[in-house]
């Protein structure tokens, strides 16, 4: 199983980025999948998750509601995070992850089964 995250970079405040997470070895629409971020010295934070199949529900952290959108392309086995109106406080390493077990619709889980390597997002002021 591999989750390959990409799309990070340097952007000015107010700008946009789209993160991609392509999965291999598993079918993403059968998993809860999502995005987390971590700043050095702080705990990893759940940003957004999307549930299984078409009506699996979505979750957004309060800090990103209205600015970030999670989506999944089942044909490409890829989950995306569209990030708009970026702020300097969004600067972090972003990780994608997947979970096979039971979950509450509209929520994330911190104990995801599979994690990708992070991609750095830096927002300059």
Coordinates of N, CA, C and O in Angstrom, one line a residue:
X1 N 0.8 -1.2 0.0 CA 0.0 0.0 0.0 C 0.9 1.2 0.0 O 1.8 1.3 0.8
X2 N 0.5 2.2 -0.8 CA 1.3 3.4 -0.9 C 0.3 4.6 -1.2 O -0.6 4.5 -2.0
X3 N 0.5 5.6 -0.4 CA -0.2 6.9 -0.6 C 0.8 7.9 -1.0 O 1.7 8.2 -0.2
X4 N 0.7 8.5 -2.2 CA 1.7 9.4 -2.7 C 1.1 10.8 -2.7 O 0.3 11.1 -3.6
X5 N 1.5 11.6 -1.8 CA 1.0 13.0 -1.8 C 1.9 13.9 -2.6 O 3.1 13.8 -2.6
X6 N 1.3 14.9 -3.2 CA 2.0 15.9 -4.0 C 1.2 17.2 -4.0 O 0.0 17.2 -3.6
X7 N 1.8 18.2 -4.6 CA 1.1 19.5 -4.8 C 1.5 20.6 -3.8 O 1.0 21.7 -3.9
X8 N 2.3 20.3 -2.8 CA 2.7 21.3 -1.9 C 3.6 22.3 -2.5 O 4.1 22.2 -3.7
X9 N 3.9 23.4 -1.8 CA 4.8 24.4 -2.4 C 4.7 25.7 -1.6 O 4.2 25.7 -0.5
X10 N 5.3 26.7 -2.2 CA 5.3 28.0 -1.6 C 4.3 28.9 -2.3 O 4.3 29.0 -3.5
X11 N 3.4 29.6 -1.5 CA 2.4 30.4 -2.1 C 2.2 31.7 -1.2 O 2.5 31.6 0.0
X12 N 1.8 32.8 -1.8 CA 1.5 33.9 -1.0 C 0.2 33.8 -0.3 O -0.7 33.1 -0.7
X13 N 0.0 34.5 0.8 CA -1.2 34.6 1.5 C -2.3 35.0 0.5 O -2.1 35.9 -0.3
X14 N -3.5 34.3 0.6 CA -4.6 34.6 -0.3 C -4.6 33.7 -1.5 O -5.6 33.6 -2.2
X15 N -3.5 33.0 -1.7 CA -3.4 32.1 -2.9 C -4.0 30.8 -2.7 O -4.6 30.5 -1.6
X16 N -3.8 29.9 -3.7 CA -4.4 28.6 -3.6 C -3.4 27.5 -4.0 O -2.4 27.8 -4.7
X17 N -3.6 26.3 -3.5 CA -2.9 25.1 -3.9 C -3.9 24.0 -3.9 O -4.9 24.0 -3.2
X18 N -3.6 23.0 -4.7 CA -4.3 21.7 -4.7 C -3.4 20.6 -4.4 O -2.4 20.3 -5.1
X19 N -3.7 19.9 -3.3 CA -2.9 18.7 -2.9 C -3.6 17.5 -3.5 O -4.8 17.4 -3.6
X20 N -2.7 16.5 -4.0 CA -3.2 15.3 -4.5 C -2.6 14.1 -3.7 O -1.5 14.2 -3.2
X21 N -3.4 13.1 -3.6 CA -2.9 11.9 -2.9 C -3.4 10.7 -3.7 O -4.5 10.3 -3.7
X22 N -2.4 10.1 -4.4 CA -2.8 8.9 -5.3 C -2.5 7.7 -4.5 O -1.4 7.5 -3.9
X23 N -3.4 6.8 -4.5 CA -3.2 5.5 -3.7 C -2.9 4.4 -4.7 O -3.4 4.3 -5.8
X24 N -2.1 3.5 -4.2 CA -1.8 2.2 -4.9 C -1.9 1.1 -3.8 O -1.5 1.3 -2.7
X25 N -2.4 0.0 -4.2 CA -2.5 -1.2 -3.3 C -3.8 -1.2 -2.5 O -4.0 -2.1 -1.7
X26 N -4.6 -0.2 -2.6 CA -5.9 -0.1 -2.0 C -6.8 0.7 -2.9 O -6.4 1.6 -3.7
X27 N -8.2 0.5 -2.7 CA -9.1 1.3 -3.4 C -9.7 2.3 -2.5 O -10.4 2.0 -1.5
X28 N -9.4 3.6 -2.8 CA -9.7 4.7 -1.8 C -11.2 4.8 -1.5 O -11.5 5.2 -0.4
X29 N -12.1 4.5 -2.4 CA -13.5 4.7 -2.2 C -14.0 3.7 -1.1 O -15.2 3.8 -0.7
X30 N -13.2 2.7 -0.8 CA -13.6 1.8 0.2 C -13.1 2.2 1.6 O -13.2 1.4 2.6
X31 N -12.4 3.3 1.7 CA -11.7 3.7 2.9 C -12.2 5.1 3.3 O -12.6 5.9 2.4
X32 N -12.2 5.4 4.5 CA -12.2 6.8 5.0 C -10.8 7.3 4.7 O -9.8 6.7 5.0
X33 N -10.7 8.5 4.0 CA -9.4 9.0 3.6 C -9.5 10.5 4.0 O -10.5 11.1 4.1
X34 N -8.3 11.1 4.1 CA -8.2 12.5 4.5 C -6.9 13.1 4.6 O -5.9 12.4 4.2
X35 N -6.9 14.3 5.0 CA -5.7 15.1 5.1 C -5.4 15.6 6.5 O -6.4 16.0 7.2
X36 N -4.2 15.5 6.9 CA -3.7 16.0 8.2 C -2.6 16.9 8.0 O -1.9 16.9 7.0
X37 N -2.3 17.7 9.0 CA -1.1 18.6 8.9 C -0.4 18.7 10.2 O -1.0 18.5 11.3
X38 N 0.9 19.0 10.1 CA 1.7 19.1 11.4 C 2.7 20.1 11.2 O 3.4 20.3 10.2
X39 N 2.8 20.9 12.3 CA 3.8 22.0 12.4 C 4.9 21.4 13.4 O 4.5 20.8 14.4
X40 N 6.1 21.7 13.2 CA 7.2 21.2 14.1 C 6.9 21.6 15.5 O 6.5 22.7 15.8
X41 N 6.9 20.6 16.4 CA 6.7 20.9 17.8 C 5.2 20.8 18.2 O 4.9 20.9 19.4
X42 N 4.4 20.5 17.3 CA 2.9 20.4 17.6 C 2.4 19.1 17.2 O 3.0 18.4 16.4
X43 N 1.2 18.8 17.7 CA 0.6 17.5 17.3 C 0.0 17.6 15.9 O -0.4 18.7 15.4
X44 N -0.1 16.4 15.3 CA -0.7 16.4 14.0 C -2.2 16.7 14.1 O -2.8 16.2 15.0
X45 N -2.7 17.4 13.2 CA -4.1 17.9 13.2 C -4.9 17.4 12.0 O -4.4 17.4 10.9
X46 N -6.0 16.9 12.3 CA -6.9 16.4 11.2 C -7.5 17.7 10.5 O -8.1 18.5 11.2
X47 N -7.4 17.7 9.2 CA -7.9 18.9 8.5 C -9.2 18.6 7.8 O -10.1 19.3 7.9
X48 N -9.2 17.5 7.1 CA -10.4 17.1 6.3 C -10.4 15.6 6.0 O -9.4 15.1 5.7
X49 N -11.6 15.1 6.0 CA -11.7 13.6 5.7 C -13.0 13.5 4.8 O -13.9 14.3 4.9
X50 N -12.9 12.4 4.0 CA -14.1 12.1 3.2 C -14.4 10.6 3.3 O -13.4 9.8 3.4
X51 N -15.6 10.3 3.5 CA -16.0 8.9 3.8 C -16.1 8.0 2.6 O -15.8 8.4 1.4
X52 N -16.5 6.8 2.8 CA -16.5 5.8 1.8 C -17.6 6.1 0.8 O -18.6 6.7 1.1
X53 N -17.4 5.6 -0.4 CA -18.4 5.6 -1.5 C -18.9 7.0 -1.7 O -18.2 8.0 -1.5
X54 N -20.1 7.2 -2.2 CA -20.6 8.5 -2.7 C -21.2 9.3 -1.6 O -21.1 10.5 -1.6
X55 N -21.7 8.7 -0.6 CA -22.4 9.5 0.5 C -21.7 9.3 1.8 O -22.4 9.2 2.9
X56 N -20.4 9.2 1.8 CA -19.7 8.9 3.1 C -19.5 10.1 4.0 O -19.0 9.9 5.1
X57 N -19.9 11.2 3.5 CA -19.8 12.4 4.4 C -18.4 13.0 4.3 O -17.4 12.4 3.9
X58 N -18.3 14.3 4.7 CA -17.0 15.0 4.8 C -16.9 15.6 6.2 O -17.8 15.9 6.8
X59 N -15.6 15.9 6.5 CA -15.3 16.6 7.7 C -14.3 17.7 7.4 O -13.4 17.5 6.6
X60 N -14.5 18.8 8.1 CA -13.5 19.9 8.0 C -13.2 20.4 9.3 O -14.1 20.6 10.1
X61 N -12.0 20.7 9.6 CA -11.6 21.4 10.8 C -12.2 22.8 10.8 O -12.2 23.4 9.7
X62 N -12.5 23.3 11.9 CA -13.1 24.7 11.9 C -12.1 25.7 11.3 O -12.5 26.7 10.6
X63 N -10.8 25.5 11.4 CA -9.8 26.4 10.9 C -9.8 26.5 9.4 O -9.2 27.4 8.8
X64 N -10.4 25.5 8.7 CA -10.3 25.5 7.2 C -11.7 25.5 6.6 O -11.8 25.5 5.3
X65 N -12.7 25.5 7.4 CA -14.1 25.5 6.8 C -14.3 26.7 5.9 O -13.9 27.8 6.3
X66 N -14.9 26.4 4.7 CA -15.1 27.5 3.8 C -13.9 27.9 2.9 O -14.1 28.6 2.0
X67 N -12.8 27.3 3.2 CA -11.6 27.7 2.4 C -11.0 26.4 1.7 O -10.5 26.5 0.6
X68 N -11.1 25.3 2.4 CA -10.6 24.0 1.8 C -11.8 23.1 1.4 O -12.8 23.1 2.0
X69 N -11.5 22.3 0.3 CA -12.5 21.4 -0.1 C -11.8 20.1 -0.4 O -10.8 20.0 -1.2
X70 N -12.4 19.0 0.1 CA -11.8 17.7 -0.2 C -12.7 17.0 -1.2 O -13.9 17.2 -1.3
X71 N -12.1 16.2 -2.1 CA -12.8 15.5 -3.1 C -12.0 14.2 -3.4 O -10.8 14.1 -3.1
X72 N -12.7 13.4 -4.1 CA -12.1 12.1 -4.5 C -12.4 11.8 -6.0 O -13.6 11.9 -6.3
X73 N -11.5 11.3 -6.7 CA -11.7 10.8 -8.1 C -11.5 9.3 -8.1 O -10.3 8.9 -8.0
X74 N -12.6 8.6 -8.1 CA -12.5 7.1 -8.0 C -11.8 6.5 -9.2 O -11.1 5.5 -9.0
X75 N -11.9 7.1 -10.3 CA -11.3 6.6 -11.5 C -9.8 6.7 -11.4 O -9.0 5.8 -11.9
X76 N -9.3 7.7 -10.7 CA -7.9 7.9 -10.6 C -7.4 7.4 -9.2 O -6.2 7.5 -8.9
X77 N -8.3 6.9 -8.4 CA -7.9 6.5 -7.0 C -7.1 7.5 -6.3 O -6.1 7.2 -5.7
X78 N -7.6 8.7 -6.4 CA -6.9 9.9 -5.8 C -7.8 10.8 -5.0 O -9.0 11.0 -5.4
X79 N -7.4 11.2 -3.9 CA -8.1 12.2 -3.1 C -7.4 13.5 -3.2 O -6.1 13.6 -3.2
X80 N -8.2 14.6 -3.2 CA -7.6 15.9 -3.4 C -8.0 16.8 -2.2 O -9.0 16.6 -1.6
X81 N -7.2 17.9 -2.0 CA -7.5 18.9 -1.1 C -7.3 20.2 -1.8 O -6.1 20.6 -2.0
X82 N -8.4 20.9 -2.2 CA -8.3 22.2 -2.8 C -8.2 23.2 -1.6 O -9.1 23.3 -0.8
X83 N -7.1 24.0 -1.6 CA -6.9 25.0 -0.5 C -6.9 26.4 -1.1 O -6.1 26.7 -1.9
X84 N -7.9 27.1 -0.7 CA -8.1 28.5 -1.2 C -7.9 29.5 0.0 O -8.0 29.1 1.1
X85 N -7.7 30.7 -0.4 CA -7.5 31.8 0.7 C -6.5 31.4 1.7 O -6.8 31.5 2.9
X86 N -5.4 30.9 1.3 CA -4.4 30.4 2.2 C -3.9 31.5 3.1 O -3.7 32.6 2.7
X87 N -3.6 31.1 4.4 CA -3.1 32.0 5.4 C -1.7 31.5 5.9 O -1.4 30.3 5.8
X88 N -0.9 32.4 6.4 CA 0.4 31.9 6.9 C 0.3 30.8 7.9 O 1.1 29.9 8.0
X89 N -0.8 30.8 8.7 CA -1.0 29.8 9.7 C -1.3 28.4 9.1 O -1.4 27.4 9.8
X90 N -1.5 28.4 7.8 CA -1.7 27.1 7.1 C -0.4 26.4 6.8 O -0.4 25.3 6.4
X91 N 0.7 27.1 7.1 CA 2.0 26.5 6.8 C 2.2 25.3 7.7 O 2.1 25.3 8.9
X92 N 2.5 24.2 7.0 CA 2.7 22.9 7.7 C 3.1 21.8 6.7 O 3.1 22.1 5.5
X93 N 3.5 20.7 7.2 CA 3.6 19.5 6.4 C 2.2 18.8 6.3 O 1.6 18.6 7.4
X94 N 1.8 18.5 5.2 CA 0.4 17.9 5.0 C 0.6 16.5 4.6 O 1.4 16.1 3.7
X95 N -0.2 15.6 5.3 CA -0.1 14.2 5.1 C -1.5 13.7 4.6 O -2.5 14.1 5.2
X96 N -1.5 12.7 3.7 CA -2.8 12.1 3.4 C -2.8 10.7 4.1 O -1.7 10.1 4.4
X97 N -4.0 10.2 4.4 CA -4.1 8.9 5.2 C -5.4 8.2 4.8 O -6.3 8.9 4.3
X98 N -5.4 6.9 5.1 CA -6.6 6.1 4.8 C -6.9 5.2 6.0 O -6.0 4.7 6.6
X99 N -8.2 4.9 6.2 CA -8.7 4.1 7.3 C -9.7 3.1 6.8 O -10.7 3.5 6.2
X100 N -9.6 1.9 7.2 CA -10.5 0.8 6.7 C -11.6 0.5 7.6 O -12.6 0.0 7.2
X101 N -11.5 0.8 8.9 CA -12.5 0.3 9.9 C -13.7 1.2 10.0 O -14.1 2.0 9.1
X102 N -14.3 1.1 11.1 CA -15.6 1.8 11.4 C -15.3 3.2 11.8 O -14.3 3.5 12.5
X103 N -16.1 4.1 11.3 CA -15.9 5.5 11.6 C -17.3 6.2 11.6 O -18.3 5.7 11.1
X104 N -17.3 7.3 12.3 CA -18.6 8.1 12.3 C -18.6 9.0 11.1 O -17.7 9.7 10.7
X105 N -19.7 9.0 10.4 CA -19.9 9.8 9.2 C -19.7 11.2 9.5 O -20.3 11.7 10.5
X106 N -18.9 11.9 8.7 CA -18.7 13.3 9.0 C -17.6 13.6 10.0 O -17.5 14.7 10.4
X107 N -16.8 12.6 10.3 CA -15.7 12.8 11.2 C -14.5 12.2 10.6 O -14.5 11.4 9.7
X108 N -13.3 12.5 11.2 CA -12.0 11.9 10.9 C -11.6 11.0 12.0 O -12.3 10.9 13.0
X109 N -10.5 10.3 11.8 CA -10.0 9.5 12.8 C -8.5 9.8 12.9 O -7.8 9.9 11.8
X110 N -7.9 9.8 14.1 CA -6.5 10.0 14.2 C -5.7 8.8 14.0 O -4.5 8.8 13.6
X111 N -6.3 7.6 14.2 CA -5.6 6.3 14.1 C -5.8 5.7 12.7 O -6.2 4.6 12.6
X112 N -5.4 6.5 11.7 CA -5.6 6.0 10.3 C -4.6 4.8 10.1 O -3.6 4.7 10.7
X113 N -5.0 3.9 9.2 CA -4.2 2.7 8.9 C -3.0 3.0 8.1 O -1.9 2.4 8.3
X114 N -3.1 3.8 7.1 CA -2.1 4.1 6.1 C -1.8 5.6 6.0 O -2.7 6.4 6.0
X115 N -0.5 5.9 5.9 CA -0.1 7.3 5.8 C 0.8 7.5 4.7 O 1.7 6.6 4.4
X116 N 0.7 8.6 4.0 CA 1.6 8.9 3.0 C 2.7 9.8 3.5 O 2.7 10.3 4.7
X117 N 3.8 10.0 2.8 CA 4.8 10.9 3.2 C 4.3 12.3 3.0 O 3.4 12.6 2.2
X118 N 4.7 13.2 3.8 CA 4.2 14.6 3.8 C 4.6 15.4 2.6 O 5.6 15.1 1.9
X119 N 3.9 16.5 2.4 CA 4.2 17.5 1.4 C 4.2 18.8 2.1 O 3.2 19.1 2.8
X120 N 5.2 19.6 1.9 CA 5.3 20.9 2.6 C 4.5 22.0 1.9 O 4.6 22.1 0.7
X121 N 3.7 22.7 2.7 CA 3.0 23.8 2.3 C 3.5 25.0 3.1 O 3.4 25.0 4.3
X122 N 3.9 26.0 2.4 CA 4.4 27.2 3.0 C 3.7 28.4 2.5 O 3.7 28.6 1.2
X123 N 3.1 29.2 3.3 CA 2.3 30.4 2.9 C 3.0 31.6 3.5 O 3.2 31.8 4.7
X124 N 3.4 32.5 2.6 CA 4.2 33.7 3.0 C 3.2 34.8 3.2 O 2.2 34.9 2.5
X125 N 3.5 35.7 4.1 CA 2.6 36.8 4.4 C 3.0 38.0 3.5 O 4.0 38.0 2.8

